[in-house]
PDB file of C-alpha atoms in Angstrom:
ATOM      1  CA  UNK A1111       9.388  12.267 -16.969  1.00 67.00           C
ATOM      2  CA  UNK A1112       6.331  10.923 -18.535  1.00 68.00           C
ATOM      3  CA  UNK A1113       3.963   8.899 -16.662  1.00 84.00           C
ATOM      4  CA  UNK A1114       4.252   5.221 -16.728  1.00 92.00           C
ATOM      5  CA  UNK A1115       2.086   3.489 -19.388  1.00 93.00           C
ATOM      6  CA  UNK A1116       0.193   1.627 -16.345  1.00 94.00           C
ATOM      7  CA  UNK A1117      -0.778   5.024 -15.138  1.00 95.00           C
ATOM      8  CA  UNK A1118      -2.984   5.421 -18.203  1.00 96.00           C
ATOM      9  CA  UNK A1119      -5.326   2.517 -17.147  1.00 97.00           C
ATOM     10  CA  UNK A1120      -8.036   3.324 -14.404  1.00 94.00           C
ATOM     11  CA  UNK A1121      -8.183  -0.415 -13.978  1.00 97.00           C
ATOM     12  CA  UNK A1122      -6.180  -3.490 -14.941  1.00 97.00           C
ATOM     13  CA  UNK A1123      -8.576  -6.350 -13.996  1.00 98.00           C
ATOM     14  CA  UNK A1124     -12.344  -7.247 -14.624  1.00 98.00           C
ATOM     15  CA  UNK A1125     -13.684 -10.196 -12.724  1.00 98.00           C
ATOM     16  CA  UNK A1126     -17.216 -10.985 -14.155  1.00 98.00           C
ATOM     17  CA  UNK A1127     -17.860 -13.609 -11.472  1.00 98.00           C
ATOM     18  CA  UNK A1128     -19.886 -16.733 -11.705  1.00 98.00           C
ATOM     19  CA  UNK A1129     -21.598 -16.902 -15.340  1.00 97.00           C
ATOM     20  CA  UNK A1130     -23.284 -19.610 -17.390  1.00 97.00           C
ATOM     21  CA  UNK A1131     -21.417 -21.268 -20.278  1.00 96.00           C
ATOM     22  CA  UNK A1132     -22.395 -19.474 -23.391  1.00 96.00           C
ATOM     23  CA  UNK A1133     -22.658 -15.765 -23.172  1.00 97.00           C
ATOM     24  CA  UNK A1134     -19.905 -13.145 -24.411  1.00 98.00           C
ATOM     25  CA  UNK A1135     -19.008 -11.068 -21.537  1.00 98.00           C
ATOM     26  CA  UNK A1136     -17.940  -7.420 -22.489  1.00 98.00           C
ATOM     27  CA  UNK A1137     -15.763  -4.936 -20.537  1.00 98.00           C
ATOM     28  CA  UNK A1138     -14.413  -1.521 -21.522  1.00 98.00           C
ATOM     29  CA  UNK A1139     -11.034  -0.639 -19.905  1.00 98.00           C
ATOM     30  CA  UNK A1140     -10.539   3.056 -20.160  1.00 98.00           C
ATOM     31  CA  UNK A1141      -7.197   4.428 -21.161  1.00 98.00           C
ATOM     32  CA  UNK A1142      -6.591   8.152 -20.812  1.00 97.00           C
ATOM     33  CA  UNK A1143      -3.258   9.746 -21.789  1.00 96.00           C
ATOM     34  CA  UNK A1144      -2.481  11.853 -18.709  1.00 94.00           C
ATOM     35  CA  UNK A1145       1.010  12.980 -19.955  1.00 93.00           C
ATOM     36  CA  UNK A1146       2.051  15.796 -22.050  1.00 94.00           C
ATOM     37  CA  UNK A1147       3.273  13.605 -25.052  1.00 93.00           C
ATOM     38  CA  UNK A1148       1.283  11.630 -27.526  1.00 95.00           C
ATOM     39  CA  UNK A1149       0.781   7.931 -26.689  1.00 96.00           C
ATOM     40  CA  UNK A1150       0.982   5.295 -29.279  1.00 97.00           C
ATOM     41  CA  UNK A1151      -0.139   1.554 -28.624  1.00 98.00           C
ATOM     42  CA  UNK A1152       0.552  -1.421 -30.533  1.00 97.00           C
ATOM     43  CA  UNK A1153      -1.569  -4.559 -31.138  1.00 97.00           C
ATOM     44  CA  UNK A1154      -2.593  -6.247 -27.960  1.00 98.00           C
ATOM     45  CA  UNK A1155      -1.625  -9.896 -27.544  1.00 97.00           C
ATOM     46  CA  UNK A1156      -3.877 -12.308 -25.770  1.00 97.00           C
ATOM     47  CA  UNK A1157      -3.188 -15.343 -23.817  1.00 88.00           C
ATOM     48  CA  UNK A1158      -6.237 -17.610 -24.850  1.00 93.00           C
ATOM     49  CA  UNK A1159      -8.568 -17.995 -27.694  1.00 94.00           C
ATOM     50  CA  UNK A1160     -11.637 -17.320 -25.306  1.00 97.00           C
ATOM     51  CA  UNK A1161     -10.754 -13.733 -25.288  1.00 98.00           C
ATOM     52  CA  UNK A1162     -10.676 -11.072 -28.020  1.00 98.00           C
ATOM     53  CA  UNK A1163      -9.957  -7.365 -27.776  1.00 98.00           C
ATOM     54  CA  UNK A1164     -10.312  -4.142 -29.739  1.00 98.00           C
ATOM     55  CA  UNK A1165      -8.329  -1.385 -29.024  1.00 98.00           C
ATOM     56  CA  UNK A1166     -10.645   1.646 -30.047  1.00 98.00           C
ATOM     57  CA  UNK A1167      -7.827   4.077 -30.820  1.00 98.00           C
ATOM     58  CA  UNK A1168      -4.224   3.333 -31.075  1.00 98.00           C
ATOM     59  CA  UNK A1169      -2.876   6.754 -30.588  1.00 98.00           C
ATOM     60  CA  UNK A1170      -3.898   9.435 -28.015  1.00 97.00           C
ATOM     61  CA  UNK A1171      -3.025  13.214 -27.886  1.00 97.00           C
ATOM     62  CA  UNK A1172      -2.763  14.453 -24.297  1.00 96.00           C
ATOM     63  CA  UNK A1173      -5.935  14.435 -22.480  1.00 97.00           C
ATOM     64  CA  UNK A1174      -7.722  11.927 -24.874  1.00 98.00           C
ATOM     65  CA  UNK A1175      -9.284   8.920 -23.831  1.00 98.00           C
ATOM     66  CA  UNK A1176      -9.974   5.451 -25.516  1.00 98.00           C
ATOM     67  CA  UNK A1177     -10.848   2.229 -24.538  1.00 98.00           C
ATOM     68  CA  UNK A1178      -9.663  -1.458 -24.858  1.00 98.00           C
ATOM     69  CA  UNK A1179     -12.718  -3.733 -25.211  1.00 98.00           C
ATOM     70  CA  UNK A1180     -12.432  -7.178 -23.993  1.00 98.00           C
ATOM     71  CA  UNK A1181     -14.713  -9.858 -24.998  1.00 98.00           C
ATOM     72  CA  UNK A1182     -14.669 -13.177 -22.969  1.00 98.00           C
ATOM     73  CA  UNK A1183     -16.273 -15.748 -25.064  1.00 98.00           C
ATOM     74  CA  UNK A1184     -17.519 -18.203 -22.325  1.00 97.00           C
ATOM     75  CA  UNK A1185     -18.440 -20.867 -24.852  1.00 96.00           C
ATOM     76  CA  UNK A1186     -14.806 -21.097 -25.994  1.00 96.00           C
ATOM     77  CA  UNK A1187     -13.192 -21.599 -22.565  1.00 96.00           C
ATOM     78  CA  UNK A1188     -11.399 -25.015 -22.757  1.00 94.00           C
ATOM     79  CA  UNK A1189     -13.374 -27.892 -21.480  1.00 93.00           C
ATOM     80  CA  UNK A1190     -11.182 -28.871 -18.702  1.00 94.00           C
ATOM     81  CA  UNK A1191     -11.181 -25.189 -17.259  1.00 95.00           C
ATOM     82  CA  UNK A1192     -15.116 -24.956 -17.158  1.00 95.00           C
ATOM     83  CA  UNK A1193     -16.084 -24.381 -13.462  1.00 94.00           C
ATOM     84  CA  UNK A1194     -12.746 -23.000 -12.506  1.00 95.00           C
ATOM     85  CA  UNK A1195     -11.479 -19.465 -12.111  1.00 96.00           C
ATOM     86  CA  UNK A1196     -10.557 -18.773 -15.462  1.00 97.00           C
ATOM     87  CA  UNK A1197      -8.227 -15.703 -15.898  1.00 97.00           C
ATOM     88  CA  UNK A1198      -6.833 -14.358 -19.185  1.00 98.00           C
ATOM     89  CA  UNK A1199      -4.104 -11.768 -19.466  1.00 98.00           C
ATOM     90  CA  UNK A1200      -3.988  -9.012 -22.363  1.00 98.00           C
ATOM     91  CA  UNK A1201      -0.568  -7.449 -22.949  1.00 98.00           C
ATOM     92  CA  UNK A1202      -0.975  -4.062 -24.210  1.00 98.00           C
ATOM     93  CA  UNK A1203       2.282  -2.705 -25.900  1.00 98.00           C
ATOM     94  CA  UNK A1204       3.358   1.055 -25.986  1.00 96.00           C
ATOM     95  CA  UNK A1205       5.957   2.288 -28.275  1.00 94.00           C
ATOM     96  CA  UNK A1206       5.636   5.924 -27.223  1.00 91.00           C
ATOM     97  CA  UNK A1207       6.488   8.173 -25.295  1.00 90.00           C
ATOM     98  CA  UNK A1208       8.290   5.084 -23.692  1.00 88.00           C
ATOM     99  CA  UNK A1209       8.678   1.554 -24.712  1.00 93.00           C
ATOM    100  CA  UNK A1210       6.573  -0.382 -22.131  1.00 95.00           C
ATOM    101  CA  UNK A1211       3.860  -3.102 -21.945  1.00 97.00           C
ATOM    102  CA  UNK A1212       0.849  -2.944 -19.621  1.00 97.00           C
ATOM    103  CA  UNK A1213      -0.970  -6.443 -18.877  1.00 97.00           C
ATOM    104  CA  UNK A1214      -4.764  -6.247 -17.972  1.00 98.00           C
ATOM    105  CA  UNK A1215      -6.865  -9.278 -17.024  1.00 98.00           C
ATOM    106  CA  UNK A1216     -10.300 -10.712 -17.253  1.00 98.00           C
ATOM    107  CA  UNK A1217     -11.685 -13.532 -15.391  1.00 97.00           C
ATOM    108  CA  UNK A1218     -14.804 -15.531 -14.648  1.00 98.00           C
ATOM    109  CA  UNK A1219     -15.995 -18.841 -13.385  1.00 97.00           C
ATOM    110  CA  UNK A1220     -18.201 -20.128 -16.228  1.00 97.00           C
ATOM    111  CA  UNK A1221     -20.712 -22.966 -15.157  1.00 96.00           C
ATOM    112  CA  UNK A1222     -22.412 -25.433 -17.157  1.00 94.00           C
ATOM    113  CA  UNK A1223     -25.085 -25.762 -14.633  1.00 94.00           C
ATOM    114  CA  UNK A1224     -26.383 -22.045 -15.207  1.00 90.00           C
ATOM    115  CA  UNK A1225     -28.818 -20.936 -17.597  1.00 78.00           C
TER     116      UNK A1225
END
C-alpha cells in the first residue's frame, strides 16, 4: 500500500509566535514523495484571507521534494482577532496515488503594540 499523504509532510504546523501587526510571515512546508508512485496534488484551500499559499510543484515523482509556501499577512488578520492566537488551516488535496487531503496550519499572535 502507498504511504498516507500525511506521511509526505515533515511538519504540519508552524507557530510564528508573537509578532507585530504588519509583516508578512513566510514558512516553507516540505513535501517529499516517499512512495513508489507519482504523487499529484490539487489547489490548496485556505480558511482565511489573511493567509495565501503557493504549491511550488503539484506533481512529484518518487523521491522528489517540493514545498508548500505559506504567507501569513498579519495586516489582513480581522480586527477582532488581533491580539489572540490566530490559527489558519490550509487543506492540500491529493488525487494520486490515493484520494486524500492533508491539513496544515499556520498561527501567530499579532499585536498592535509591537513595532
